[in-house]
Short mmCIF file of N, CA and C in Angstrom, two decimals:
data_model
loop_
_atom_site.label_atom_id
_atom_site.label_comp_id
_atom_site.label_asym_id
_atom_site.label_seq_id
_atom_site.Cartn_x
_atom_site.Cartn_y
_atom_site.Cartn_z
N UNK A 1 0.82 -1.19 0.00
CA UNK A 1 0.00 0.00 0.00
C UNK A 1 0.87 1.26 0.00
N UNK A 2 2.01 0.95 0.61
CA UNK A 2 2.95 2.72 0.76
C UNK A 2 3.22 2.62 -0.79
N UNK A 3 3.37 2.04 -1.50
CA UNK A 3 3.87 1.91 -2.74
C UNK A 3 3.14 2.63 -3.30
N UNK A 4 1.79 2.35 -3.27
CA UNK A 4 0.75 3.28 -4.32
C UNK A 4 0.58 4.57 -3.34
N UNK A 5 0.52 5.06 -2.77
CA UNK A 5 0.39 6.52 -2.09
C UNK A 5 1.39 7.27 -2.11
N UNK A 6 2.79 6.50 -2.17
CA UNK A 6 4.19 7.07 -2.49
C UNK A 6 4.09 7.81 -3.76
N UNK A 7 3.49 6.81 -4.69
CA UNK A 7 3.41 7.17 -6.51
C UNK A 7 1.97 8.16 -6.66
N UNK A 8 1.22 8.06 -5.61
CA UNK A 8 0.27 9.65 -6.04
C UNK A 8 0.88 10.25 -5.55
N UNK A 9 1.57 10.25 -4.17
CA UNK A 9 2.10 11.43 -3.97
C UNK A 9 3.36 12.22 -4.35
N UNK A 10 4.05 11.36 -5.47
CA UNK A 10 5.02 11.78 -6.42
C UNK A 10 4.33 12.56 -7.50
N UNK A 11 3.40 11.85 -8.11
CA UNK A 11 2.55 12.50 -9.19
C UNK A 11 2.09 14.59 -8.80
N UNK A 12 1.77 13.88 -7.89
CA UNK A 12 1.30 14.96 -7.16
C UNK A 12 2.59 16.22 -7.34
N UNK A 13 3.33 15.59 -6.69
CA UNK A 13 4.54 16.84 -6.78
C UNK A 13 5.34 16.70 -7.78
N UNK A 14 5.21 16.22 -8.46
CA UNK A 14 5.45 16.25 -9.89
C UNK A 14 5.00 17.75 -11.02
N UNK A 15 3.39 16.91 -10.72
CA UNK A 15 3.09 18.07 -11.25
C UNK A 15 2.56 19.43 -11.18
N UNK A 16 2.79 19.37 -9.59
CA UNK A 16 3.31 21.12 -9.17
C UNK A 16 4.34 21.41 -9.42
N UNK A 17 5.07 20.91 -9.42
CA UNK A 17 6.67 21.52 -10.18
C UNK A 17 6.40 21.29 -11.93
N UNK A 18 5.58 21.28 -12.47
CA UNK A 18 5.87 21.09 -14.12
C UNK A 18 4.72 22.19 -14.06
N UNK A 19 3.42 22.35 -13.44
CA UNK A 19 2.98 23.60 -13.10
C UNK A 19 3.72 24.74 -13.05
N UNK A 20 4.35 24.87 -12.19
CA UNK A 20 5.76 25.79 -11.41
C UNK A 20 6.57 25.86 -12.69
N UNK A 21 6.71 25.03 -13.59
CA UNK A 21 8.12 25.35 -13.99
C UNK A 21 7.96 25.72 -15.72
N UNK A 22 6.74 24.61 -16.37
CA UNK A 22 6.41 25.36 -17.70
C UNK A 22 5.25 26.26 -17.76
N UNK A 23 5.80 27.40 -18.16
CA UNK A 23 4.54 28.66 -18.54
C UNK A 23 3.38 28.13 -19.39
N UNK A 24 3.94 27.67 -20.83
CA UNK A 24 3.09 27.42 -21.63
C UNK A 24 2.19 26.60 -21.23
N UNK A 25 1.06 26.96 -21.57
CA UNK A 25 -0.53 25.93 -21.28
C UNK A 25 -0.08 24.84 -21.81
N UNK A 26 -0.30 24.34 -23.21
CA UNK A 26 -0.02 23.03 -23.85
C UNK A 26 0.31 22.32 -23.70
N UNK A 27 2.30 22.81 -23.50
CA UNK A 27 2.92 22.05 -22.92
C UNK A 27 2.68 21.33 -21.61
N UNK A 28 2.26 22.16 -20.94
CA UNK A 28 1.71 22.17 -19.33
C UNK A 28 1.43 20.50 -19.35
N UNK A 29 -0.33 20.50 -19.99
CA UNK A 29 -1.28 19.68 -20.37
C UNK A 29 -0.14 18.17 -20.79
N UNK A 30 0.85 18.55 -21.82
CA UNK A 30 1.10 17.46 -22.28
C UNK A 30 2.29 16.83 -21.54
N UNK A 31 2.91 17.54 -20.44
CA UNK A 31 3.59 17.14 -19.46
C UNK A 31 3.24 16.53 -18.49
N UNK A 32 2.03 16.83 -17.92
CA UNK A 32 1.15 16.22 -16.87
C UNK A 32 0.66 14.91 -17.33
N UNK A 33 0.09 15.00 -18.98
CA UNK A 33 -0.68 13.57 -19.24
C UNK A 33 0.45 12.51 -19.10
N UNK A 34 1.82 12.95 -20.12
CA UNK A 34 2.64 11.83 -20.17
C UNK A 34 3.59 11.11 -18.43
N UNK A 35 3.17 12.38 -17.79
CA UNK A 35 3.04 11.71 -16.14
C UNK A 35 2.10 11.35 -15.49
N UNK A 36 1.23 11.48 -15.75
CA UNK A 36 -0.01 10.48 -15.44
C UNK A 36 0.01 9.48 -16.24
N UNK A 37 0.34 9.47 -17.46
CA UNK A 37 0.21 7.71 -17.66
C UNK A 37 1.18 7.01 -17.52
N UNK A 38 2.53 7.60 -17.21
CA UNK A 38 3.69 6.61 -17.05
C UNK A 38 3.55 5.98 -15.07
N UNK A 39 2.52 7.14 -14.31
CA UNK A 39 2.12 6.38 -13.09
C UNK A 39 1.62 5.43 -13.15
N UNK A 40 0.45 5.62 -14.34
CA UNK A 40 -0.61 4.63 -14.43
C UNK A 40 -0.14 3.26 -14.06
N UNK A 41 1.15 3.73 -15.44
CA UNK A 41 1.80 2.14 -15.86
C UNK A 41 2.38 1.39 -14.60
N UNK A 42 3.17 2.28 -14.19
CA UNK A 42 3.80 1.86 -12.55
C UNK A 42 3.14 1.24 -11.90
N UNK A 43 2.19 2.10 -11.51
CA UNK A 43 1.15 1.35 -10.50
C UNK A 43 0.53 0.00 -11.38
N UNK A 44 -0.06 0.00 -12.14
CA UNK A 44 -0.29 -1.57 -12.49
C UNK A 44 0.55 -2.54 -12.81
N UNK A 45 1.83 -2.11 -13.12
CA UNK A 45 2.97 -3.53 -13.46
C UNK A 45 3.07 -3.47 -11.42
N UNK A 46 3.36 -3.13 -10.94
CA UNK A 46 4.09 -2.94 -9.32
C UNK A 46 3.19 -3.78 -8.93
N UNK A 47 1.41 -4.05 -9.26
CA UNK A 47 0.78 -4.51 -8.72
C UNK A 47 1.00 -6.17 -8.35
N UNK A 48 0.22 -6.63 -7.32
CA UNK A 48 0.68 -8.19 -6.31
C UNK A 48 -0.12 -9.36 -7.51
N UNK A 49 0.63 -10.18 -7.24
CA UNK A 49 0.17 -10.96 -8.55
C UNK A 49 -1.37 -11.95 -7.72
N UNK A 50 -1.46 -11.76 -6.69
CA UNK A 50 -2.82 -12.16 -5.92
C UNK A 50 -3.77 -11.43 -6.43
N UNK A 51 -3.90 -9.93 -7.14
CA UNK A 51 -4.69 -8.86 -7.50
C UNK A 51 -5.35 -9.68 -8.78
N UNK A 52 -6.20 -9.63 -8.88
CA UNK A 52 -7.12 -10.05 -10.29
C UNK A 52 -7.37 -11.77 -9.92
N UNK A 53 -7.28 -12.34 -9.06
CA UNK A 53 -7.47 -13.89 -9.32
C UNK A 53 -8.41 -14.37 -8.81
N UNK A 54 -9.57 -13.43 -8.41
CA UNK A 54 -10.54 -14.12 -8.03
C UNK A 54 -11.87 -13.16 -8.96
N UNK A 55 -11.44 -13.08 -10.10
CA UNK A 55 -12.35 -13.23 -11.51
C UNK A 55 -13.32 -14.23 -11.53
N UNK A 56 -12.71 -15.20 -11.48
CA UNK A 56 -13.62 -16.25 -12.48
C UNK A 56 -14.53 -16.42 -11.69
N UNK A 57 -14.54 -15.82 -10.10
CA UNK A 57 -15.67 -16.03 -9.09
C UNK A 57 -16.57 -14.79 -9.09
N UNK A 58 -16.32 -13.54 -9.87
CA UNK A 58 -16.97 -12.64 -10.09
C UNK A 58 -17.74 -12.76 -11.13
N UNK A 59 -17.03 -13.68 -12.38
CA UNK A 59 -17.91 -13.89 -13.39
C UNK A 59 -18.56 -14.96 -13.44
N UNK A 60 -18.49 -15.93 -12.40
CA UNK A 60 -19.64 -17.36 -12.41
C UNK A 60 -21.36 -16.70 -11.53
N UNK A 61 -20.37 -15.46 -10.72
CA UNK A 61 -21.69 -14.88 -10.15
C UNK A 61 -22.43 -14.23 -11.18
N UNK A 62 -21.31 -13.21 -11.88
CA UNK A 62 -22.59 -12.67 -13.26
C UNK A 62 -22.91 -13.45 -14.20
N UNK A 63 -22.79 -14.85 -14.32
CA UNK A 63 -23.63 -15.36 -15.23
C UNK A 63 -24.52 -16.17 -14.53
N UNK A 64 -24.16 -16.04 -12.99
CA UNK A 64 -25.65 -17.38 -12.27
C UNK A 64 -26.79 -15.56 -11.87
N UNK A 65 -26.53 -15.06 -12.20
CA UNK A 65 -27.49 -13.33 -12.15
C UNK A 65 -28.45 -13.58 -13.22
N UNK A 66 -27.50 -13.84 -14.14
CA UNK A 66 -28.83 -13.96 -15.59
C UNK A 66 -29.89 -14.60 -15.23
N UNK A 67 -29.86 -15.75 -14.47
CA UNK A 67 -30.98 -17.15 -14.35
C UNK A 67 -31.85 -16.80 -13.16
N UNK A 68 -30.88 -16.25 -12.09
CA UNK A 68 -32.17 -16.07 -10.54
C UNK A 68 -33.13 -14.80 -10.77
N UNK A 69 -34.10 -15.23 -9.93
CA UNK A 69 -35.32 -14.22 -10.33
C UNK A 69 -34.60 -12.62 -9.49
N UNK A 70 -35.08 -11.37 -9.91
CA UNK A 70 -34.28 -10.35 -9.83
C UNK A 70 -34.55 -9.78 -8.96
N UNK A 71 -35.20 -9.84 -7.77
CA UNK A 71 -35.82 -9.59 -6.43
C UNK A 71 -35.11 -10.79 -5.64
N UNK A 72 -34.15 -11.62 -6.45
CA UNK A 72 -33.71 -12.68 -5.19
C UNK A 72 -31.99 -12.34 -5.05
N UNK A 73 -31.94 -11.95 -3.62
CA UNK A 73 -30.31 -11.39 -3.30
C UNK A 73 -29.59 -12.33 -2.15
N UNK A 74 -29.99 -13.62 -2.13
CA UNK A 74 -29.86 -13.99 -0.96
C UNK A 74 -28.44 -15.46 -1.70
N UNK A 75 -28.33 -15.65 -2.93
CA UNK A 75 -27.57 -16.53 -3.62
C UNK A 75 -26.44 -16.45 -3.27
N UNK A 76 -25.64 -15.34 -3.21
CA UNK A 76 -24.60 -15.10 -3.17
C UNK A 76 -23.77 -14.39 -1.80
N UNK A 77 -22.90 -14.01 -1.50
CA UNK A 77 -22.60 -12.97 -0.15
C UNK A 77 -21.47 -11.70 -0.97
N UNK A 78 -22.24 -10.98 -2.02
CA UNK A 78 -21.75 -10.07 -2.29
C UNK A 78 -22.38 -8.24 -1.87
N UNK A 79 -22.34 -7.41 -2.06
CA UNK A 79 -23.03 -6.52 -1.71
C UNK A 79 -24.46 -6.36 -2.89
N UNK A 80 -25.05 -6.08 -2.16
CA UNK A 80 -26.85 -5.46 -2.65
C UNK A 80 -26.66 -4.76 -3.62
N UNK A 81 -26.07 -3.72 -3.71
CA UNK A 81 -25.72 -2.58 -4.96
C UNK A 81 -25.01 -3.21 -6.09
N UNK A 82 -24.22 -4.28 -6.11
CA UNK A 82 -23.21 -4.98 -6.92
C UNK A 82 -23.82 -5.64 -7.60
N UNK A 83 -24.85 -6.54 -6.81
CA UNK A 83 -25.60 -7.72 -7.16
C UNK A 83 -26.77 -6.85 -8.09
N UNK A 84 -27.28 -6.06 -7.83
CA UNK A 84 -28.41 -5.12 -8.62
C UNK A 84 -28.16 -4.75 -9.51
N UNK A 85 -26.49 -4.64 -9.65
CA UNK A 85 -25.99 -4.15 -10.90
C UNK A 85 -25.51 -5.57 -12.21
N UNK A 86 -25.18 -6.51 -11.46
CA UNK A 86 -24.72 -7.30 -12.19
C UNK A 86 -25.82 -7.94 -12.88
N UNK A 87 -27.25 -8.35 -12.24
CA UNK A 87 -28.69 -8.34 -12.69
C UNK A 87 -29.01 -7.28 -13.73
N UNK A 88 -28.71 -6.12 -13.69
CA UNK A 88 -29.26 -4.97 -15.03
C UNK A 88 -28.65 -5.25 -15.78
N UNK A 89 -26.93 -5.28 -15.88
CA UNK A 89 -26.75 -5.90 -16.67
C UNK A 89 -26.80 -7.27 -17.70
N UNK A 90 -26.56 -8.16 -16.72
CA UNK A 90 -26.58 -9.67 -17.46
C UNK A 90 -27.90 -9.69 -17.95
N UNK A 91 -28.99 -9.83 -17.26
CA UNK A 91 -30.27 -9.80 -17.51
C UNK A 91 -30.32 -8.93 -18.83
N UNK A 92 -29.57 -8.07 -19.18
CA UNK A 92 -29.81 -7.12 -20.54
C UNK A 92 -28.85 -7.65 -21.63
N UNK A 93 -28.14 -8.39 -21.33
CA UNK A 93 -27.26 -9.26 -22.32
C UNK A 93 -25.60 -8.57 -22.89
N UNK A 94 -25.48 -7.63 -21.74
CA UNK A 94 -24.16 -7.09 -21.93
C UNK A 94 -23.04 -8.08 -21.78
N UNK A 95 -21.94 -8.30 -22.35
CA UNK A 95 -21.04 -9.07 -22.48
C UNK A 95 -20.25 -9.16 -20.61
N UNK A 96 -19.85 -9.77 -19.79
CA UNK A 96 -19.12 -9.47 -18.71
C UNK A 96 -18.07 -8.48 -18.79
N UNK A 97 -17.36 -8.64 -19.75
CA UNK A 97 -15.96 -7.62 -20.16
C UNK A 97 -16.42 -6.35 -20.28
N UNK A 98 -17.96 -6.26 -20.81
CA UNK A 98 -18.14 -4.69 -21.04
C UNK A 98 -18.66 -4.37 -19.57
N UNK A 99 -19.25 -5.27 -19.06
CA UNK A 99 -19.47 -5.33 -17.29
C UNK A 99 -18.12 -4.13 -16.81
N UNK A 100 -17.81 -5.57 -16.38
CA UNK A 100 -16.26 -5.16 -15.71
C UNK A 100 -16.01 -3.99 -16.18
N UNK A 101 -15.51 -3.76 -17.36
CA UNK A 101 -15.01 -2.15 -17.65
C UNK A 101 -16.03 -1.31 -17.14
N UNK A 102 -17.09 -1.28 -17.51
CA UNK A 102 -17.98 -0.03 -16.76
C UNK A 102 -17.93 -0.03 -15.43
N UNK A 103 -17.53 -1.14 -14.50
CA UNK A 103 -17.48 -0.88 -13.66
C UNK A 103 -16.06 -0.16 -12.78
N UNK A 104 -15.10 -0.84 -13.35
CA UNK A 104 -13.63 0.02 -12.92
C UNK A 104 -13.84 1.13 -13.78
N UNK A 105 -14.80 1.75 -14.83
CA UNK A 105 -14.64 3.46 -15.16
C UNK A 105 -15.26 3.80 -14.00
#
């Protein structure tokens, strides 16, 4: 965890000093993005290889969503709001992948 708060809080002072230091707007903009995404990158390669492996238990739940009736929350031990969501979706025939992404946007 210090790892990722270390790297916002580099970002961070990063780009008050590229604030601080280029005048030009543009540049500004295009100094900040290409440091925000080279954090991005950091932070997700740095990440624990335990992170992402319990998928296939997120997606056996959104496809047993499609089948239970949509007033029934008692199948699973995930949260109420999650489960309501994974029901609007599946039930509407969205792919899981487009799931998932809408949900980490």
């Amino acid at each position: 965890m210090g790892i990722y708060l270390g790297l916002i809080f580099l970002l961070l002072f990063l780009s008050l000093l590229l604030k601080a230091g280029i005048r030009d707007k543009k540049r500004q903009e295009k100094a900040i993005l290409t440091l925000s995404m080279l954090s991005l990158f950091l932070l997700l390669s740095l990440k624990s290889t335990s992170v992402g492996t319990d998928m296939p238990g997120y997606r056996a739940q959104y496809e047993l969503a499609r089948t239970m009736p949509f007033l029934d929350f008692s199948y699973v031990y995930f949260e109420k709001g999650y489960l309501l969501l994974t029901k609007l979706f599946s039930k509407g025939g969205v792919p899981f992948s487009v799931f998932t992404a809408l949900v980490y946007a």
